[in-house]
CSV table of C-alpha atoms in Angstrom, one decimal:
chain,number,residue,atom,x,y,z
A,217,UNK,CA,10.9,8.2,35.2
A,218,UNK,CA,13.0,8.6,32.1
A,219,UNK,CA,11.7,8.8,28.6
A,220,UNK,CA,12.2,5.6,26.5
A,221,UNK,CA,15.8,5.7,25.4
A,222,UNK,CA,15.3,6.3,21.7
A,223,UNK,CA,13.0,9.3,22.6
A,224,UNK,CA,15.5,10.6,25.1
A,225,UNK,CA,18.1,10.6,22.3
A,226,UNK,CA,15.9,12.7,20.1
A,227,UNK,CA,15.2,15.2,22.9
A,228,UNK,CA,18.9,15.5,23.6
A,229,UNK,CA,19.7,16.3,19.9
A,230,UNK,CA,16.8,18.7,19.6
A,231,UNK,CA,18.1,20.5,22.6
A,232,UNK,CA,21.2,21.4,20.8
A,233,UNK,CA,19.3,23.5,18.2
A,234,UNK,CA,19.4,27.2,18.7
A,235,UNK,CA,16.6,28.6,20.9
A,236,UNK,CA,15.5,25.1,22.0
A,237,UNK,CA,15.6,24.3,25.7
A,238,UNK,CA,15.0,21.1,27.6
A,239,UNK,CA,11.3,21.6,27.9
A,240,UNK,CA,10.6,22.7,24.4
A,241,UNK,CA,12.8,19.8,23.0
A,242,UNK,CA,10.6,17.4,25.0
A,243,UNK,CA,7.5,19.1,23.8
A,244,UNK,CA,8.6,18.7,20.2
A,245,UNK,CA,9.5,15.1,20.5
A,246,UNK,CA,6.2,14.3,22.2
A,247,UNK,CA,4.4,16.2,19.6
A,248,UNK,CA,6.1,14.1,16.9
A,249,UNK,CA,5.2,11.0,18.8
A,250,UNK,CA,1.6,12.0,19.1
A,251,UNK,CA,1.4,12.7,15.4
A,252,UNK,CA,2.3,9.0,14.9
A,253,UNK,CA,5.5,7.3,13.9
A,254,UNK,CA,5.0,8.5,10.3
A,255,UNK,CA,5.5,12.1,11.2
A,256,UNK,CA,8.8,11.3,13.0
A,257,UNK,CA,10.0,9.0,10.1
A,258,UNK,CA,9.0,11.7,7.6
A,259,UNK,CA,11.1,14.4,9.4
A,260,UNK,CA,13.9,11.8,9.6
A,261,UNK,CA,13.9,11.2,5.9
A,262,UNK,CA,13.8,14.9,5.1
A,263,UNK,CA,16.8,15.5,7.4
A,264,UNK,CA,18.7,12.6,5.8
A,265,UNK,CA,17.9,13.9,2.3
A,266,UNK,CA,19.0,17.4,3.2
A,267,UNK,CA,22.2,16.0,4.8
A,268,UNK,CA,22.9,14.0,1.6
A,269,UNK,CA,22.0,16.6,-1.0
A,270,UNK,CA,22.7,20.1,0.4
A,271,UNK,CA,26.3,21.3,0.1
A,272,UNK,CA,28.1,24.4,-0.9
A,273,UNK,CA,28.3,26.0,-4.3
A,274,UNK,CA,31.7,25.3,-5.8
A,275,UNK,CA,31.9,28.9,-7.0
A,276,UNK,CA,30.5,31.2,-4.3
A,277,UNK,CA,30.2,28.8,-1.3
A,278,UNK,CA,26.4,29.4,-0.7
A,279,UNK,CA,24.1,26.5,0.2
A,280,UNK,CA,22.9,24.5,-2.8
A,281,UNK,CA,21.8,21.1,-3.8
A,282,UNK,CA,23.6,21.5,-7.2
A,283,UNK,CA,27.3,21.7,-7.9
A,284,UNK,CA,26.9,25.4,-8.7
A,285,UNK,CA,24.1,27.5,-7.1
A,286,UNK,CA,21.3,29.1,-9.1
A,287,UNK,CA,22.7,32.6,-8.4
A,288,UNK,CA,26.0,31.9,-9.9
A,289,UNK,CA,24.4,30.3,-12.9
A,290,UNK,CA,21.7,33.0,-13.5
A,291,UNK,CA,22.9,35.1,-16.5
A,292,UNK,CA,20.6,37.9,-15.4
A,293,UNK,CA,22.6,38.5,-12.2
A,294,UNK,CA,25.1,41.4,-12.5
A,295,UNK,CA,28.5,39.8,-12.9
A,296,UNK,CA,30.3,43.0,-12.0
A,297,UNK,CA,29.6,43.3,-8.3
A,298,UNK,CA,30.3,40.8,-5.6
A,299,UNK,CA,29.0,40.8,-2.0
A,300,UNK,CA,31.5,39.1,0.3
A,301,UNK,CA,30.0,37.5,3.4
A,302,UNK,CA,31.2,35.3,6.3
A,303,UNK,CA,28.6,32.5,6.3
A,304,UNK,CA,26.5,30.8,3.7
A,305,UNK,CA,23.4,31.8,5.6
A,306,UNK,CA,24.2,35.5,5.1
A,307,UNK,CA,23.5,35.0,1.4
A,308,UNK,CA,19.9,34.2,2.4
A,309,UNK,CA,19.6,37.4,4.3
A,310,UNK,CA,20.6,39.5,1.3
A,311,UNK,CA,18.4,37.5,-1.0
A,312,UNK,CA,15.5,38.0,1.3
A,313,UNK,CA,15.8,41.8,1.0
A,314,UNK,CA,15.9,41.1,-2.8
A,315,UNK,CA,17.6,44.3,-4.0
A,316,UNK,CA,21.1,43.2,-4.7
A,317,UNK,CA,21.3,41.8,-8.2
A,318,UNK,CA,25.0,40.9,-8.2
A,319,UNK,CA,26.7,37.7,-7.0
A,320,UNK,CA,28.1,36.5,-3.7
A,321,UNK,CA,31.3,35.1,-2.2
A,322,UNK,CA,31.1,33.2,1.1
A,323,UNK,CA,34.3,33.3,3.2
A,324,UNK,CA,33.2,30.4,5.4
A,325,UNK,CA,34.2,32.3,8.6
A,326,UNK,CA,36.0,35.3,9.9
A,327,UNK,CA,39.6,35.9,10.7
A,328,UNK,CA,39.9,35.5,14.4
A,329,UNK,CA,43.3,35.2,16.0
A,330,UNK,CA,41.7,34.3,19.4
A,331,UNK,CA,40.1,31.3,17.8
A,332,UNK,CA,43.1,30.5,15.7
A,333,UNK,CA,41.3,31.2,12.4
A,334,UNK,CA,43.7,32.8,9.9
A,335,UNK,CA,43.0,33.8,6.2
A,336,UNK,CA,44.2,30.4,5.0
A,337,UNK,CA,41.2,28.7,6.6
A,338,UNK,CA,38.8,31.1,4.7
A,339,UNK,CA,37.9,31.0,1.0
A,340,UNK,CA,40.2,33.9,0.2
A,341,UNK,CA,42.2,32.1,-2.5
A,342,UNK,CA,38.9,31.2,-4.2
A,343,UNK,CA,37.9,34.9,-4.1
A,344,UNK,CA,41.2,36.1,-5.6
A,345,UNK,CA,40.8,33.4,-8.3
A,346,UNK,CA,37.3,34.8,-9.2
A,347,UNK,CA,38.8,38.2,-9.7
A,348,UNK,CA,41.3,37.0,-12.3
A,349,UNK,CA,39.2,37.4,-15.4
A,350,UNK,CA,38.5,41.1,-14.7
A,351,UNK,CA,34.7,40.8,-14.8
A,352,UNK,CA,34.2,41.8,-11.2
A,353,UNK,CA,34.4,45.6,-10.8
A,354,UNK,CA,33.2,46.1,-7.2
A,355,UNK,CA,33.6,44.1,-4.1
A,356,UNK,CA,31.2,44.9,-1.2
A,357,UNK,CA,32.5,43.7,2.1
A,358,UNK,CA,29.5,42.6,4.1
A,359,UNK,CA,30.9,40.9,7.1
A,360,UNK,CA,29.1,41.6,10.4
A,361,UNK,CA,30.0,44.8,12.2
A,362,UNK,CA,31.7,42.9,15.0
A,363,UNK,CA,35.4,42.9,16.1
A,364,UNK,CA,36.2,39.9,13.9
A,365,UNK,CA,34.0,41.0,11.1
A,366,UNK,CA,35.6,44.5,11.0
A,367,UNK,CA,39.1,43.0,11.2
A,368,UNK,CA,38.3,40.6,8.3
A,369,UNK,CA,36.9,43.4,6.2
A,370,UNK,CA,40.0,45.6,6.8
A,371,UNK,CA,42.3,42.7,6.0
A,372,UNK,CA,40.5,42.0,2.8
A,373,UNK,CA,40.4,45.6,1.8
A,374,UNK,CA,44.2,45.7,2.2
A,375,UNK,CA,44.6,42.6,0.2
A,376,UNK,CA,42.3,43.8,-2.6
A,377,UNK,CA,43.8,47.3,-2.8
A,378,UNK,CA,46.8,46.5,-5.0
A,379,UNK,CA,44.5,44.6,-7.4
A,380,UNK,CA,42.8,47.8,-8.2
A,381,UNK,CA,39.2,46.7,-7.8
A,382,UNK,CA,36.8,49.1,-6.1
A,383,UNK,CA,36.3,47.8,-2.6
A,384,UNK,CA,33.5,49.1,-0.4
A,385,UNK,CA,32.1,48.3,3.1
A,386,UNK,CA,28.4,48.0,3.6
A,387,UNK,CA,26.9,51.0,5.4
A,388,UNK,CA,27.0,51.0,9.1
A,389,UNK,CA,24.7,53.2,11.2
A,390,UNK,CA,21.3,53.4,12.6
A,391,UNK,CA,18.9,50.6,11.6
A,392,UNK,CA,15.6,51.7,10.0
A,393,UNK,CA,12.9,52.1,12.6
A,394,UNK,CA,15.3,52.5,15.5
A,395,UNK,CA,15.5,55.3,18.0
A,396,UNK,CA,18.5,57.6,18.5
A,397,UNK,CA,17.9,57.3,22.3
A,398,UNK,CA,18.7,53.6,22.3
A,399,UNK,CA,21.6,53.7,19.8
A,400,UNK,CA,25.0,52.7,21.3
A,401,UNK,CA,27.9,55.0,21.0
A,402,UNK,CA,29.8,52.9,18.5
A,403,UNK,CA,26.8,52.8,16.2
A,404,UNK,CA,26.3,56.5,16.5
A,405,UNK,CA,30.0,57.1,15.7
A,406,UNK,CA,29.7,54.9,12.6
A,407,UNK,CA,26.4,56.7,11.6
A,408,UNK,CA,28.2,60.0,11.8
A,409,UNK,CA,31.2,58.7,9.8
A,410,UNK,CA,28.8,57.3,7.2
A,411,UNK,CA,26.8,60.5,6.7
A,412,UNK,CA,25.8,61.4,3.2
A,413,UNK,CA,24.7,64.5,1.4
A,414,UNK,CA,20.9,64.7,1.3
B,183,UNK,CA,15.9,33.3,-3.4
B,184,UNK,CA,14.6,30.1,-2.1
B,185,UNK,CA,16.5,27.6,0.0
B,186,UNK,CA,17.7,24.5,-1.7
B,187,UNK,CA,14.6,22.2,-2.0
B,188,UNK,CA,15.7,19.5,0.5
B,189,UNK,CA,16.4,22.2,3.1
B,190,UNK,CA,13.1,23.9,2.4
B,191,UNK,CA,11.4,20.6,3.1
B,192,UNK,CA,13.2,20.3,6.5
B,193,UNK,CA,12.2,23.9,7.4
B,194,UNK,CA,8.6,23.2,6.6
B,195,UNK,CA,8.5,20.1,8.8
B,196,UNK,CA,10.3,21.8,11.7
B,197,UNK,CA,7.7,24.6,11.4
B,198,UNK,CA,5.0,22.2,12.3
B,199,UNK,CA,6.5,21.6,15.7
B,200,UNK,CA,5.0,23.3,18.7
B,201,UNK,CA,6.5,26.8,19.4
B,202,UNK,CA,8.5,26.8,16.2
B,203,UNK,CA,7.8,29.6,13.7
B,204,UNK,CA,9.1,30.2,10.2
B,205,UNK,CA,12.2,32.1,11.4
B,206,UNK,CA,13.3,29.7,14.1
B,207,UNK,CA,12.7,26.7,11.8
B,208,UNK,CA,15.1,28.2,9.3
B,209,UNK,CA,17.6,29.0,12.1
B,210,UNK,CA,17.4,25.4,13.2
B,211,UNK,CA,17.9,24.0,9.7
B,212,UNK,CA,20.8,26.3,9.0
B,213,UNK,CA,22.3,25.5,12.3
B,214,UNK,CA,22.2,21.8,11.5
B,215,UNK,CA,23.7,22.5,8.1
B,216,UNK,CA,26.6,24.5,9.6
B,217,UNK,CA,27.3,21.7,12.0
B,218,UNK,CA,27.9,19.6,8.9
B,219,UNK,CA,25.9,16.8,7.2
B,220,UNK,CA,26.8,14.4,10.1
B,221,UNK,CA,24.7,16.4,12.6
B,222,UNK,CA,21.7,16.4,10.3
B,223,UNK,CA,22.1,12.6,9.5
B,224,UNK,CA,22.6,11.9,13.2
B,225,UNK,CA,19.3,13.6,14.1
B,226,UNK,CA,17.6,11.8,11.2
B,227,UNK,CA,18.8,8.4,12.5
B,228,UNK,CA,17.6,9.2,16.0
B,229,UNK,CA,14.2,10.2,14.8
B,230,UNK,CA,14.0,7.1,12.7
B,231,UNK,CA,14.9,4.9,15.6
B,232,UNK,CA,12.4,6.6,17.9
B,233,UNK,CA,9.7,6.2,15.2
B,234,UNK,CA,10.6,2.6,14.8
B,235,UNK,CA,11.0,1.7,18.5
B,236,UNK,CA,8.8,3.9,20.6
B,237,UNK,CA,5.2,2.8,20.9
B,238,UNK,CA,2.6,2.4,23.6
B,239,UNK,CA,2.6,0.1,26.6
B,240,UNK,CA,0.1,-2.7,26.0
B,241,UNK,CA,-1.1,-2.5,29.5
B,242,UNK,CA,-1.3,1.2,30.4
B,243,UNK,CA,-0.8,3.0,27.1
B,244,UNK,CA,2.2,5.1,28.2
B,245,UNK,CA,5.2,5.6,25.9
B,246,UNK,CA,7.7,2.8,25.9
B,247,UNK,CA,10.2,1.0,23.7
B,248,UNK,CA,9.2,-2.3,25.2
B,249,UNK,CA,5.9,-4.2,24.9
B,250,UNK,CA,5.1,-3.4,28.5
B,251,UNK,CA,6.4,-0.2,30.1
B,252,UNK,CA,8.8,-0.2,33.2
B,253,UNK,CA,6.1,1.2,35.4
B,254,UNK,CA,3.7,-1.6,34.8
B,255,UNK,CA,6.5,-4.1,35.2
B,256,UNK,CA,7.9,-2.6,38.4
B,257,UNK,CA,6.8,-4.8,41.4
B,258,UNK,CA,7.6,-1.9,43.8
B,259,UNK,CA,4.8,0.2,42.3
B,260,UNK,CA,1.6,0.2,44.2
B,261,UNK,CA,-0.8,-2.1,42.3
B,262,UNK,CA,-3.8,-0.7,44.2
B,263,UNK,CA,-4.1,2.8,42.8
B,264,UNK,CA,-4.4,3.9,39.2
B,265,UNK,CA,-4.2,7.4,37.8
B,266,UNK,CA,-6.2,7.8,34.7
B,267,UNK,CA,-5.0,10.4,32.2
B,268,UNK,CA,-5.9,11.5,28.7
B,269,UNK,CA,-2.5,11.4,27.0
B,270,UNK,CA,0.7,9.3,27.2
B,271,UNK,CA,2.6,12.5,27.8
B,272,UNK,CA,0.6,13.2,31.0
B,273,UNK,CA,2.2,10.1,32.6
B,274,UNK,CA,5.6,12.0,32.2
B,275,UNK,CA,4.2,15.0,34.1
B,276,UNK,CA,3.2,12.8,37.1
B,277,UNK,CA,6.5,10.9,37.0
B,278,UNK,CA,8.4,14.2,37.0
B,279,UNK,CA,6.8,15.2,40.3
B,280,UNK,CA,7.7,11.7,41.5
B,281,UNK,CA,5.3,11.3,44.4
B,282,UNK,CA,2.7,9.0,43.0
B,283,UNK,CA,3.8,5.4,43.4
B,284,UNK,CA,0.9,3.6,41.8
B,285,UNK,CA,0.3,2.9,38.1
B,286,UNK,CA,-1.3,4.6,35.2
B,287,UNK,CA,-3.9,4.2,32.6
B,288,UNK,CA,-3.9,6.3,29.4
B,289,UNK,CA,-7.2,6.9,27.7
B,290,UNK,CA,-5.7,8.2,24.5
B,291,UNK,CA,-7.9,11.2,24.4
B,292,UNK,CA,-11.0,12.8,25.9
B,293,UNK,CA,-14.7,12.3,25.2
B,294,UNK,CA,-15.6,15.2,22.9
B,295,UNK,CA,-19.0,15.3,21.1
B,296,UNK,CA,-17.9,18.3,19.2
B,297,UNK,CA,-14.9,16.5,17.7
B,298,UNK,CA,-16.9,13.3,17.4
B,299,UNK,CA,-14.8,11.4,20.0
B,300,UNK,CA,-16.9,9.0,22.0
B,301,UNK,CA,-16.0,6.5,24.7
B,302,UNK,CA,-15.5,3.8,22.1
B,303,UNK,CA,-12.4,5.6,20.7
B,304,UNK,CA,-10.8,5.7,24.1
B,305,UNK,CA,-9.1,2.9,26.0
B,306,UNK,CA,-12.1,2.5,28.3
B,307,UNK,CA,-12.6,-1.2,27.6
B,308,UNK,CA,-8.9,-1.8,28.5
B,309,UNK,CA,-9.4,0.1,31.8
B,310,UNK,CA,-12.4,-2.0,32.7
B,311,UNK,CA,-10.5,-5.2,31.9
B,312,UNK,CA,-7.7,-4.1,34.3
B,313,UNK,CA,-10.2,-3.8,37.1
B,314,UNK,CA,-11.4,-7.4,36.8
B,315,UNK,CA,-8.9,-9.1,39.1
B,316,UNK,CA,-9.9,-6.8,41.9
B,317,UNK,CA,-6.3,-5.6,42.7
B,318,UNK,CA,-7.0,-2.0,41.9
B,319,UNK,CA,-8.8,-0.3,44.8
B,320,UNK,CA,-8.7,3.4,43.9
B,321,UNK,CA,-9.0,5.2,40.5
B,322,UNK,CA,-7.8,8.8,40.5
B,323,UNK,CA,-9.3,10.6,37.5
B,324,UNK,CA,-6.6,13.0,36.3
B,325,UNK,CA,-7.9,14.4,33.1
B,326,UNK,CA,-7.3,18.1,32.5
B,327,UNK,CA,-9.7,20.6,34.2
B,328,UNK,CA,-11.2,21.6,30.8
B,329,UNK,CA,-14.7,21.1,29.5
B,330,UNK,CA,-13.8,17.8,27.8
B,331,UNK,CA,-11.6,16.7,30.6
B,332,UNK,CA,-14.3,17.3,33.2
B,333,UNK,CA,-17.0,15.6,31.0
B,334,UNK,CA,-14.8,12.6,30.6
B,335,UNK,CA,-14.0,12.4,34.3
B,336,UNK,CA,-17.8,12.6,35.1
B,337,UNK,CA,-18.6,10.0,32.5
B,338,UNK,CA,-15.9,7.6,33.9
B,339,UNK,CA,-17.1,8.2,37.5
B,340,UNK,CA,-20.6,7.2,36.4
B,341,UNK,CA,-19.3,4.1,34.7
B,342,UNK,CA,-17.1,3.1,37.6
B,343,UNK,CA,-19.6,3.7,40.3
B,344,UNK,CA,-21.5,0.3,40.0
B,345,UNK,CA,-18.2,-1.6,40.0
B,346,UNK,CA,-17.7,-0.3,43.6
B,347,UNK,CA,-14.1,0.9,43.2
B,348,UNK,CA,-13.3,4.1,45.1
B,349,UNK,CA,-13.1,6.8,42.4
B,350,UNK,CA,-11.6,10.2,43.0
B,351,UNK,CA,-10.9,13.4,41.0
B,352,UNK,CA,-7.5,15.1,41.4
B,353,UNK,CA,-7.7,18.2,43.4
B,354,UNK,CA,-8.7,21.4,41.6
B,355,UNK,CA,-7.9,24.8,43.0
B,356,UNK,CA,-5.2,27.4,43.3
B,357,UNK,CA,-1.8,26.4,41.9
B,358,UNK,CA,1.1,26.7,44.4
B,359,UNK,CA,2.8,30.0,44.2
B,360,UNK,CA,-0.2,31.7,42.5
B,361,UNK,CA,-1.9,34.8,43.7
B,362,UNK,CA,-5.6,35.0,44.6
B,363,UNK,CA,-5.8,38.3,42.8
B,364,UNK,CA,-5.1,36.6,39.4
B,365,UNK,CA,-7.2,33.5,40.0
B,366,UNK,CA,-10.2,33.2,37.7
B,367,UNK,CA,-13.7,32.6,39.1
B,368,UNK,CA,-14.0,29.0,38.1
B,369,UNK,CA,-10.7,28.1,39.8
B,370,UNK,CA,-11.8,30.0,42.9
B,371,UNK,CA,-15.1,28.2,42.9
B,372,UNK,CA,-13.3,24.9,42.7
B,373,UNK,CA,-10.8,25.9,45.3
B,374,UNK,CA,-13.7,26.6,47.7
B,375,UNK,CA,-15.5,23.3,46.9
B,376,UNK,CA,-12.2,21.5,47.4
B,377,UNK,CA,-11.5,23.0,50.8
B,378,UNK,CA,-10.1,20.7,53.5
B,379,UNK,CA,-9.9,20.8,57.3
B,380,UNK,CA,-6.5,22.2,58.4
């Protein structure tokens, strides 16, 4: 027996979400059904609202339901330092830790010759434009420590060098709470490179 | 930093789904956002459609987008035996195994004095009505082997006894592929009770 067609459609879509398999997608859909049609309609409305209202900040590219995000508008944020990340969701990770008081710039991806993504598809022009008024004094490159992330960081560092703004890379090394025994060689190499006086 | 409010609302609703925690709800919402507003709106529409169209079969109480479900309408299904289950989703479990060729009756819950659920809140009257024409010759009680499930099965058996229809309980015992060593005492007791000549 198949599920009723409209329910099957929901299960198929839920299955595309990260970490959701066929079985858990069905469990979720059935759970919503059991809660009554209101629960399903409620989630539907919320998704529709989010789809309609949430977009990208016109300045930094982070998620927001306003033209400009609260971080870019907040006068208490340090206007001198800028963390550059690949994805809008990366902004959330930094904000969760809560220690960085500067602003962000979202590239919207990483340079990846294999996937045919060049600098032109990223928000690099927007980044350079933000540097024009001279307020930003440090750029912290915070792309992931992957092949594409490292390549993008190197490329950006080369581009930013002639402009004369201090450009740094976030620290790479052993994560807090980890064990040397399980660290891979590349991480250990980076941890040694990144050593600092105590 | 908080997520944009419409997104936060989506995350909160997703979190109520079974097996979805705070972190995976956020991952799902961000995934939908990354896919673009269309992906989110698409899921919203599907949920709305399911909420509007999927209801319960007027005969057996299973999920369906028609007044009467395909199983109740299918003339090839055996009209003589009826599996009685607690929830509409239980019908799907039986249909997945695919060997039962009879029909179903969904109670819509279990008798549970602790939760204040009595027989009147279940679809018992509808069950008795289905027995009136004498077509059904066997009722297989397939509520879960839990306290409430067992109590409901016993209660139904008592009610059905004077009507003179053969009433059986689904087999209880060791699940296929399990190990005696890990079987709990109650299951072993039931497995012994349910022993059959080889």
